Amino acid sequence: MHKETLNFQTETKELLNLMIHSIYTHKEIFLRELISNASDALDKLKFKALTDQNILEDHNEFKIEIFINKEKNTITIKDNGIGMTHEEVISNIGTIAKSGSRAFTKALKEAKNNMDDLSIIGQFGVGFYSSFMIANKIVLKTKSFDSDTGVKWISTGEGDFTIEDTKKSDRGTEIILYLREEENKEDSNAEYLEEYKIKELIKKYSDYVRYPILLEVTKTIEDEETKEKRETVEQEKINSQTPIWKKSKTKITEEEYNEFYQGKFHDWTNPLKTIHFKVEGNLDYSALLYIPSKTPMDFYSKEFEKGLQLYSKNIFIMEKCKELIPDHFRFIKGLVDSPDLSLNISREILQQNRQLGIIAKNLEKKIQRELEKMLKTDRDEYIKFWNEFGINIKSGIYENFGRYKDTLKNLLIFNTTKDENMTTLTEYKERMPEDQKHIYYVSGDNIKSLEKMPQLEGIKAKGWEVLYFTDKIDEFAIKSLEKFEDITFKSIHEANEELSSDDDKKMLDEIEKDNSDLFTKIKEALGDKVSKVRPTTRLKSSAVCLVSGTNGISFEMEKLMAEIPGETSMGAIKAERILEINSAHKLFKALIKVNETHPENLNKYAEVLYSQALLIEGFQLEDPIEFASNMTDLLIEASKN
């Protein structure tokens, strides 16, 4: 038989050099590439058989076989697909991207009506070279479906290859990898000769290849009569073949969805929501997405990575494709399978392309619609979601310069002073009385403490509703949102002039004028701690409160900034403090009397009132000892009267 030695083309030599020095992130993907190529060869034969059943003869059981030989240090991958001729081997294996896939894809489109369920993976020649990452010699034996002669191809990856005709009884391709022995034990290829490792790689990368992947395994069996144990060799099917996301939704039970989720994404709980859909048209893809019922343990750690698993025609490509999911939906788990994605030579790093962007945008819209639907039709389920992941929706409003705020605002829900259930901004707006001009909110650590805020008293008296903000990022989100349907947001901690009627304002002016000496002395006693001391009608039962200015940061913002670490302390940024005293409270009359009879005690009263207002707002006292001392002195003084 004639044997010839040929040189690889220049670009092929360059690729081989890169392969041997591991251009791939993980050399284990060699098996995925060879299995993908075998699946491709079977697809091509199946396509041919649609118009000519005779080419299958009696060999119509499509399969991919893998054999391990520890003695010879080899792995063999074999298929009974379309095979190659002498010329095709030179063209496909000796040249980059000359596998004939483009011509095949064209033929596939022409016969699309007959081929709806066929799956084709492109670029045979490229993935084949990944084998040189673990092998120092590759022997390929192949026989085309329409040829009587086989072909043997051998290369060590050094720049040339030998090719000759050979005897081969069955059609298809057989690839024998002679594993390279690495000097560094950490880079050893020996693990690829272990059955458990090959099984692991098949399950990881090729579990949903449509054809059975059979691994030759050694098992120990016991004779029922003699009880003697002996080893036997048999083939074991490793892959699942049919991916759940390719099935019709009507044929999948909730239990099957849940079992797949738990097994695939290592979660012992059932998902809160399953989103399964398929898109066909200019861009085809299937998506199976899950909203977890619980926040993952590592969700807020540095190690957590967002992203969806990515498949191309059932072939696993990437574990975390972060480009498919925006940050505010980073809790979504799932996968996308598309035949239309462009892949680079490693199949691990997607080219930044238009198709990926389109899929990502569609996924975002789909998730948004599903959440809006849940909010509208199943509020209890949505509240469960909100309690776990609501903070992500709020973050999404102010992140990326507010890019998503116009859509995410419709997903916001809050507790309020009126409704026992959580409410949307739309529902709040629908309940607003005509004389209410703003959407009011109050910020704090928890609802129980917020319900007792003195600033609520005046607003409640008017019958106005107030949103409870209990997450630290709530105000960031609202500040970014600015307004909702032309209605501005306003904190009850701000100086709200609209709470006072014209008569109230006139009365307060008179009270402040008549008691200017008292307010001036209290302001002087407190110094720069407050910008102003004044009477108020916003309080009903409480004696005193602090409010912030209308143009600066809020008290909650001040607390949050104080927690931000850094060389430039954000804690230096303070909200404007205005001390308001309830002019109708008995304490105000008592202060007037103290100013008249014991003015020397007014400074202590001022400090106690200010400290009391600070505590109500959730601030720590600057000097608790002084506060305790002032309280003691005033109690002693009161006991004398």
XYZ file of C-alpha atoms in Angstrom:
641
model
C 0.000 0.000 0.000
C 1.325 3.424 -0.948
C 2.445 5.529 2.002
C 3.243 9.219 1.821
C 4.402 11.902 4.219
C 2.889 15.367 3.869
C 3.438 18.661 5.644
C 0.692 20.499 7.462
C -0.247 23.862 6.041
C 1.365 26.856 7.723
C -1.718 27.837 9.731
C -2.150 24.238 10.853
C 1.431 24.094 12.111
C 0.819 27.248 14.126
C -2.322 25.781 15.620
C -0.539 22.547 16.522
C 2.146 24.508 18.312
C -0.504 26.380 20.280
C -2.321 23.164 21.118
C 0.774 21.450 22.443
C 1.366 24.472 24.656
C -2.266 24.493 25.802
C -4.160 27.257 24.094
C -7.240 25.664 25.661
C -8.061 26.632 29.197
C -8.539 23.006 30.215
C -6.953 20.188 28.293
C -9.698 17.813 29.450
C -11.968 19.154 26.722
C -10.141 17.048 24.132
C -12.728 14.336 24.810
C -15.618 16.716 24.308
C -14.184 17.757 20.946
C -13.680 14.213 19.696
C -17.139 13.131 20.851
C -18.608 16.204 19.177
C -16.838 15.309 15.947
C -18.093 11.725 16.193
C -21.634 13.002 16.710
C -21.173 15.251 13.687
C -20.098 12.270 11.570
C -23.167 10.312 12.663
C -25.414 13.271 11.844
C -23.953 13.438 8.351
C -24.530 9.755 7.729
C -28.079 10.008 9.046
C -28.680 12.877 6.654
C -27.388 10.854 3.716
C -29.549 7.899 4.726
C -32.715 9.990 4.402
C -32.391 9.746 0.639
C -30.563 6.401 0.440
C -31.338 3.807 3.120
C -29.008 1.278 1.453
C -25.887 3.056 2.684
C -26.613 1.873 6.240
C -26.742 -1.785 5.245
C -27.124 -3.720 8.512
C -25.156 -1.180 10.535
C -27.929 1.221 11.501
C -27.292 1.331 15.240
C -25.535 4.671 15.588
C -23.096 4.845 18.493
C -19.869 6.310 19.836
C -17.461 3.949 21.591
C -14.552 4.678 23.926
C -11.822 2.231 24.914
C -9.060 2.625 27.517
C -5.820 0.623 27.341
C -3.567 1.244 30.324
C -0.864 -1.128 29.075
C -0.474 0.730 25.791
C -1.215 4.111 27.398
C -3.971 4.832 24.865
C -7.524 6.127 24.601
C -9.594 5.220 21.552
C -12.708 7.055 20.363
C -14.680 5.278 17.650
C -17.846 6.039 15.682
C -19.768 4.315 12.901
C -20.579 7.547 11.131
C -19.982 8.787 7.622
C -16.212 8.219 7.589
C -13.673 9.872 5.254
C -11.901 9.108 2.009
C -8.171 9.551 1.411
C -8.727 13.017 -0.038
C -11.113 14.047 2.743
C -8.596 13.071 5.421
C -5.953 15.291 3.831
C -8.445 18.115 3.423
C -10.173 17.814 6.815
C -7.275 16.881 9.075
C -4.438 18.585 7.225
C -6.155 21.938 6.838
C -7.956 24.243 9.244
C -11.726 24.542 8.852
C -11.967 22.338 5.758
C -14.275 19.710 7.145
C -17.009 20.193 4.594
C -19.376 21.459 7.290
C -20.295 24.566 5.325
C -21.366 22.496 2.338
C -23.222 20.149 4.648
C -25.003 23.016 6.397
C -26.095 24.330 3.005
C -27.480 20.921 2.079
C -29.218 20.759 5.434
C -31.014 24.051 4.842
C -32.185 22.870 1.428
C -33.730 19.776 3.011
C -34.885 21.470 6.222
C -38.418 20.114 6.072
C -37.045 16.603 6.401
C -34.417 17.448 9.000
C -36.113 19.366 11.790
C -34.544 17.287 14.528
C -31.022 16.887 13.157
C -28.159 18.385 15.096
C -24.954 19.500 13.394
C -21.724 20.635 15.034
C -19.361 22.542 12.761
C -15.656 22.759 12.106
C -14.503 19.170 12.467
C -10.843 19.856 11.783
C -10.254 22.408 14.516
C -11.434 20.499 17.582
C -9.492 17.445 16.497
C -6.187 19.195 17.202
C -7.009 19.615 20.893
C -5.982 15.973 21.306
C -2.337 16.991 20.940
C -2.552 18.629 24.361
C -2.472 15.174 25.932
C -1.136 12.976 23.124
C 2.316 12.832 21.546
C 1.020 10.607 18.774
C -2.366 10.203 17.114
C -3.440 7.401 14.821
C -6.646 7.901 12.839
C -8.292 5.054 10.938
C -11.333 5.787 8.830
C -13.470 4.377 6.067
C -16.031 6.352 4.100
C -19.559 5.000 3.743
C -19.099 4.815 -0.047
C -15.552 3.429 -0.145
C -14.139 -0.096 -0.100
C -10.779 1.002 1.279
C -9.850 2.469 4.622
C -7.326 5.222 5.351
C -4.725 5.443 8.127
C -3.385 8.835 9.232
C -0.542 9.226 11.757
C 1.042 12.333 13.267
C 3.123 13.353 16.267
C 2.126 16.969 15.823
C 5.604 18.025 14.762
C 4.633 19.558 11.442
C 3.950 16.621 9.154
C 1.807 13.494 8.944
C 1.802 10.170 7.122
C -1.190 8.801 5.290
C -1.803 5.469 3.598
C -4.602 3.190 2.513
C -5.409 0.361 4.897
C -7.842 -2.472 5.410
C -10.892 -1.556 7.491
C -14.025 -3.672 7.525
C -16.525 -1.228 9.014
C -17.351 2.343 8.091
C -16.655 5.263 10.414
C -13.655 6.750 12.189
C -11.412 5.441 14.948
C -8.975 7.778 16.720
C -6.225 6.353 18.945
C -4.473 8.762 21.302
C -1.057 7.796 22.684
C -0.873 9.841 25.869
C 2.078 12.085 26.521
C 3.978 11.323 29.726
C 4.462 14.605 31.547
C 7.511 15.226 33.744
C 5.417 17.279 36.142
C 3.140 14.921 38.075
C 0.585 17.696 38.564
C 0.152 17.827 34.773
C 0.001 14.050 34.425
C -2.328 12.620 31.803
C -2.601 9.288 33.617
C -6.007 10.179 35.064
C -7.467 10.021 31.552
C -6.814 6.271 31.626
C -9.200 5.886 34.566
C -12.802 4.876 33.930
C -14.164 7.269 36.559
C -12.461 10.242 34.877
C -13.780 9.433 31.407
C -17.278 8.963 32.859
C -16.962 12.286 34.646
C -15.963 14.113 31.457
C -18.742 12.521 29.422
C -21.362 13.522 32.015
C -19.917 17.012 32.249
C -19.533 17.875 28.583
C -21.383 15.361 26.426
C -24.255 14.029 28.533
C -26.840 15.211 26.007
C -25.224 14.047 22.782
C -28.080 12.407 20.866
C -26.211 9.145 20.253
C -25.259 6.581 22.920
C -21.704 6.935 24.218
C -20.458 3.483 25.222
C -17.430 3.101 27.489
C -15.699 -0.244 27.810
C -15.519 -0.936 31.555
C -14.142 -3.704 33.723
C -16.471 -5.206 36.316
C -16.037 -7.876 38.956
C -18.753 -10.525 39.039
C -19.330 -13.437 41.387
C -20.276 -16.927 40.211
C -23.564 -17.886 41.860
C -22.511 -21.515 42.392
C -18.778 -21.400 43.117
C -18.791 -17.877 44.593
C -15.588 -17.271 42.707
C -14.988 -13.721 41.560
C -13.718 -12.846 38.143
C -13.331 -9.760 36.029
C -15.378 -9.192 32.913
C -15.299 -6.485 30.283
C -18.503 -4.936 28.950
C -19.805 -1.741 27.428
C -21.745 0.732 29.562
C -23.827 3.618 28.205
C -22.735 6.770 30.012
C -24.715 9.678 28.562
C -28.367 10.584 29.111
C -28.833 11.495 25.416
C -32.096 13.454 25.509
C -31.798 16.835 27.245
C -34.862 17.877 29.215
C -34.857 21.345 27.655
C -35.379 19.863 24.189
C -38.590 18.145 25.267
C -42.023 19.726 24.973
C -43.144 21.487 28.156
C -46.384 19.515 28.065
C -44.426 16.270 28.398
C -42.375 17.334 31.422
C -43.772 17.072 34.937
C -43.020 19.513 37.727
C -41.227 16.700 39.524
C -38.951 16.152 36.509
C -38.150 19.862 36.329
C -37.342 19.886 40.044
C -35.205 16.754 39.903
C -33.207 18.166 37.002
C -32.709 21.438 38.882
C -31.540 19.783 42.072
C -29.158 17.462 40.281
C -27.807 19.980 37.804
C -27.378 22.945 40.107
C -26.700 21.157 43.401
C -29.604 22.593 45.360
C -31.539 20.434 47.829
C -34.637 22.668 47.640
C -37.140 22.905 44.795
C -36.974 26.040 42.645
C -39.512 28.786 43.246
C -40.177 29.206 39.528
C -39.299 27.334 36.330
C -39.091 29.211 33.022
C -38.799 26.967 29.958
C -39.167 28.241 26.411
C -37.911 27.831 22.865
C -37.348 30.489 20.208
C -37.265 29.745 16.487
C -36.631 32.152 13.648
C -33.567 34.091 12.603
C -31.929 32.933 15.826
C -32.831 29.561 17.342
C -32.298 28.676 20.990
C -33.847 26.857 23.924
C -33.687 28.154 27.486
C -34.422 26.483 30.801
C -34.229 28.954 33.671
C -34.899 28.622 37.373
C -35.566 31.105 40.157
C -34.221 29.478 43.342
C -36.468 29.370 46.383
C -33.565 30.236 48.686
C -30.569 32.523 48.380
C -27.454 30.437 47.620
C -25.029 30.133 50.529
C -22.230 31.877 48.610
C -24.463 34.449 46.921
C -22.885 37.458 48.619
C -19.332 36.127 48.652
C -16.515 37.100 46.306
C -16.472 33.546 44.981
C -20.023 33.703 43.599
C -20.212 33.924 39.815
C -23.333 34.763 37.880
C -24.084 33.198 34.532
C -25.927 30.462 32.682
C -24.602 27.196 31.349
C -24.152 27.304 27.605
C -24.670 24.495 25.117
C -24.391 24.313 21.352
C -26.518 21.520 19.903
C -26.489 19.628 23.214
C -22.693 20.014 23.557
C -21.596 21.699 26.784
C -19.596 24.845 26.070
C -19.368 26.990 29.171
C -20.264 26.723 32.850
C -20.900 30.403 33.548
C -21.740 32.611 30.585
C -22.107 35.878 32.479
C -22.965 37.849 29.336
C -26.397 36.211 29.244
C -27.658 37.622 32.548
C -27.694 41.227 33.874
C -26.421 41.750 37.403
C -29.867 42.329 38.893
C -30.934 38.853 37.716
C -27.709 37.196 38.851
C -29.693 34.799 41.063
C -31.121 33.024 37.989
C -29.822 29.507 37.396
C -30.235 27.641 34.153
C -28.918 27.055 30.680
C -29.197 28.097 27.056
C -28.716 25.835 24.050
C -28.323 27.401 20.602
C -27.000 26.114 17.288
C -26.454 29.648 16.018
C -23.745 30.863 18.386
C -20.327 31.485 16.897
C -17.589 29.740 18.870
C -13.843 30.189 18.740
C -11.480 27.244 18.445
C -11.714 26.293 22.117
C -15.532 26.252 22.255
C -15.043 27.714 25.745
C -14.899 31.403 25.058
C -17.691 32.817 22.965
C -16.830 35.460 20.438
C -18.452 38.728 21.393
C -21.148 38.587 18.797
C -24.537 39.885 17.915
C -26.298 36.558 18.493
C -25.231 36.393 22.122
C -26.445 39.940 22.722
C -29.831 39.173 21.193
C -30.286 36.073 23.347
C -29.271 37.994 26.476
C -31.768 40.769 25.749
C -34.560 38.271 25.126
C -33.771 36.390 28.342
C -33.865 39.626 30.313
C -37.281 40.517 28.880
C -38.617 37.012 29.511
C -37.511 36.997 33.158
C -38.949 40.489 33.640
C -42.323 39.414 32.195
C -42.436 36.270 34.322
C -41.751 38.263 37.486
C -44.384 40.855 36.570
C -46.851 38.032 35.958
C -46.042 36.447 39.322
C -46.444 39.826 41.033
C -49.866 40.293 39.465
C -51.316 36.780 39.728
C -49.545 35.178 42.710
C -48.575 37.830 45.252
C -47.710 35.313 47.965
C -45.173 33.570 45.711
C -43.779 36.917 44.632
C -43.289 38.002 48.225
C -41.300 34.815 48.800
C -39.151 35.781 45.830
C -38.876 39.358 47.071
C -37.751 38.346 50.533
C -34.880 36.391 48.969
C -33.879 38.512 45.985
C -35.656 41.863 46.234
C -32.385 43.547 47.129
C -31.062 42.624 43.675
C -33.979 44.349 41.973
C -33.361 47.477 44.044
C -29.649 47.375 43.245
C -30.468 47.079 39.559
C -32.338 50.383 39.672
C -29.310 52.488 40.609
C -26.509 50.375 39.116
C -25.298 50.934 35.541
C -26.311 54.588 35.818
C -29.978 53.688 36.131
C -30.057 51.849 32.801
C -32.748 49.400 33.957
C -34.755 51.606 36.312
C -37.707 52.178 33.978
C -38.473 48.447 33.830
C -37.402 47.359 37.308
C -39.534 49.993 39.046
C -42.567 47.864 38.173
C -41.169 45.006 40.284
C -40.761 47.039 43.484
C -42.970 46.253 46.471
C -42.958 47.754 49.970
C -44.704 47.540 53.288
C -46.706 50.664 54.112
C -48.537 52.379 56.946
C -51.929 51.469 55.482
C -51.891 48.126 53.699
C -51.134 44.983 55.682
C -49.842 43.417 52.479
C -46.865 44.658 50.509
C -47.794 47.127 47.792
C -46.480 48.184 44.396
C -45.859 51.814 43.487
C -48.787 51.661 41.066
C -51.122 50.462 43.827
C -49.819 53.180 46.164
C -50.446 55.848 43.522
C -54.006 54.626 42.949
C -54.749 55.098 46.675
C -53.306 58.620 46.921
C -55.841 61.309 47.953
C -56.067 64.373 45.727
C -54.333 66.682 48.196
C -51.237 64.435 48.437
C -48.486 65.628 46.103
C -45.612 63.232 46.929
C -44.919 59.561 47.541
C -43.758 59.525 51.151
C -41.340 57.096 52.725
C -39.643 56.545 56.061
C -36.310 54.763 56.471
C -35.026 52.677 59.353
C -33.898 49.285 60.580
C -37.278 47.585 60.930
C -41.010 48.210 60.633
C -41.617 47.977 64.369
C -39.350 50.935 65.079
C -40.562 52.891 62.045
C -44.167 52.669 63.215
C -43.174 54.713 66.266
C -41.370 57.486 64.385
C -42.644 60.895 65.561
C -42.497 62.276 62.008
C -45.294 59.883 60.995
C -47.799 61.530 63.305
C -48.624 64.529 61.122
C -48.783 62.537 57.888
C -51.027 59.881 59.432
C -53.321 62.619 60.682
C -53.814 63.730 57.084
C -54.620 60.179 56.011
C -51.561 59.921 53.770
C -49.784 56.617 53.214
C -46.061 56.130 53.869
C -43.738 53.462 52.449
C -41.484 51.639 54.894
C -37.848 51.408 53.770
C -35.960 48.820 55.805
C -33.104 47.932 53.414
C -30.047 50.142 53.440
C -30.120 50.448 49.658
C -33.770 51.518 49.460
C -32.970 55.216 49.388
C -30.242 54.728 46.784
C -32.819 53.068 44.551
C -35.434 55.764 45.097
C -32.945 58.599 44.598
C -32.009 57.016 41.274
C -35.656 56.540 40.332
C -36.342 60.204 41.234
C -40.049 59.965 40.496
C -42.786 57.509 39.624
C -45.173 58.576 36.876
C -44.330 62.254 37.501
C -44.813 61.940 41.261
C -41.701 62.715 43.291
C -40.545 60.779 46.334
C -40.104 62.497 49.660
C -38.784 61.354 53.013
C -40.840 62.145 56.102
C -37.512 63.025 57.727
C -37.247 66.059 55.463
C -38.623 69.449 56.363
C -42.081 69.077 54.826
C -43.765 72.460 54.566
C -46.799 70.901 52.854
C -47.811 69.272 56.137
C -48.702 72.673 57.583
C -51.713 74.695 56.484
C -51.485 78.432 55.955
C -53.054 78.954 59.379
C -50.525 76.555 60.918
C -47.634 78.401 59.294
C -48.942 81.722 60.548
C -49.329 80.313 64.056
C -45.788 78.832 64.024
C -44.338 82.170 62.924
C -46.025 83.840 65.893
C -44.829 81.128 68.329
C -41.257 81.392 67.023
C -41.386 85.188 67.269
C -42.872 85.213 70.775
C -40.303 82.668 72.003
C -37.295 83.747 69.948
C -35.140 84.016 73.064
C -35.858 80.365 73.982
C -35.126 79.012 70.488
C -31.971 81.132 70.207
C -30.603 79.835 73.535
C -31.299 76.192 72.612
C -29.555 76.721 69.251
C -26.561 78.327 70.975
C -26.404 75.453 73.462
C -26.286 72.888 70.664
C -23.968 74.911 68.440
C -23.110 73.283 65.090
C -24.957 70.086 65.985
C -28.104 71.583 64.474
C -28.689 74.190 61.794
C -31.895 75.430 63.334
C -34.321 75.006 66.254
C -37.987 75.714 65.581
C -41.545 74.841 66.591
C -43.624 72.369 64.561
C -47.163 71.108 64.136
C -46.105 67.857 62.410
C -45.873 66.161 65.828
C -49.036 65.148 67.666
C -48.051 63.126 70.730
C -44.254 63.296 70.588
C -42.316 66.199 72.041
C -39.367 66.517 69.710
C -37.841 65.200 66.484
C -34.989 65.767 64.078
C -35.577 66.490 60.401
C -33.072 66.914 57.607
C -32.793 69.699 55.082
C -34.481 69.356 51.708
C -31.323 69.637 49.606
C -28.821 67.442 51.437
C -28.502 63.765 52.228
C -30.910 61.964 54.529
C -30.172 60.490 57.941
C -30.195 56.949 56.540
C -27.757 57.966 53.808
C -25.495 59.419 56.464
C -25.504 56.152 58.410
C -24.797 54.131 55.288
C -21.921 56.334 54.196
C -20.404 56.108 57.662
C -20.109 52.343 57.138
C -18.218 52.641 53.849
C -14.527 51.830 54.422
C -11.797 53.811 52.745
C -9.007 56.241 53.236
C -11.385 59.161 52.762
C -13.987 58.576 55.437
C -17.515 58.974 54.170
C -18.482 59.321 57.811
C -17.508 62.987 57.624
C -20.569 63.642 55.460
C -23.445 64.687 57.688
C -27.086 65.347 56.991
C -28.415 68.742 57.960
C -30.081 68.524 61.383
C -33.073 70.667 62.282
C -34.475 70.223 65.793
C -38.260 70.589 65.845
C -40.226 70.959 69.081
C -43.939 70.228 69.357
C -45.431 73.603 70.235
C -48.600 71.927 71.576
C -46.728 69.568 73.905
C -46.508 70.068 77.673
C -42.718 69.919 77.364
C -42.664 73.106 75.307
C -44.521 74.945 78.062
C -42.082 73.473 80.561
C -39.137 74.793 78.526
C -40.684 78.273 78.512
C -40.944 78.098 82.306
C -37.357 76.820 82.699
C -36.108 79.691 80.536
C -37.932 82.139 82.794
C -37.078 80.619 86.202
C -33.909 78.515 85.811
C -32.180 79.591 82.582
C -28.933 78.024 83.841
C -30.506 74.570 83.273
C -31.583 75.261 79.690
C -28.319 73.973 78.212
C -28.861 70.580 79.850
C -32.462 70.464 78.614
C -31.251 71.277 75.109
C -28.665 68.477 75.178
C -31.194 65.972 76.536
C -33.774 66.903 73.872
C -31.183 66.637 71.119
C -29.926 63.275 72.433
C -33.492 62.010 72.635
C -34.098 63.005 69.006
C -30.830 61.309 67.954
C -31.833 58.055 69.631
C -35.221 58.137 67.910
C -33.423 58.420 64.541
C -31.218 55.465 65.377
C -27.980 57.402 65.869
C -25.473 56.627 68.574
C -24.928 59.311 71.179
C -21.648 61.147 70.892
C -21.269 61.195 74.689
C -23.577 58.757 76.535
C -21.952 59.621 79.877
C -22.812 63.293 79.492
C -26.368 62.351 78.533
C -26.741 60.202 81.658
C -25.273 62.949 83.820
C -27.637 65.578 82.399
C -30.622 63.291 82.944
C -29.595 62.694 86.550
C -29.165 66.396 87.244
C -32.545 67.257 85.730
C -34.308 64.504 87.692
C -32.786 65.797 90.921
C -33.792 69.338 90.022
C -37.343 68.209 89.216
C -37.634 66.464 92.599
C -37.004 69.751 94.372
C -40.013 71.415 92.782
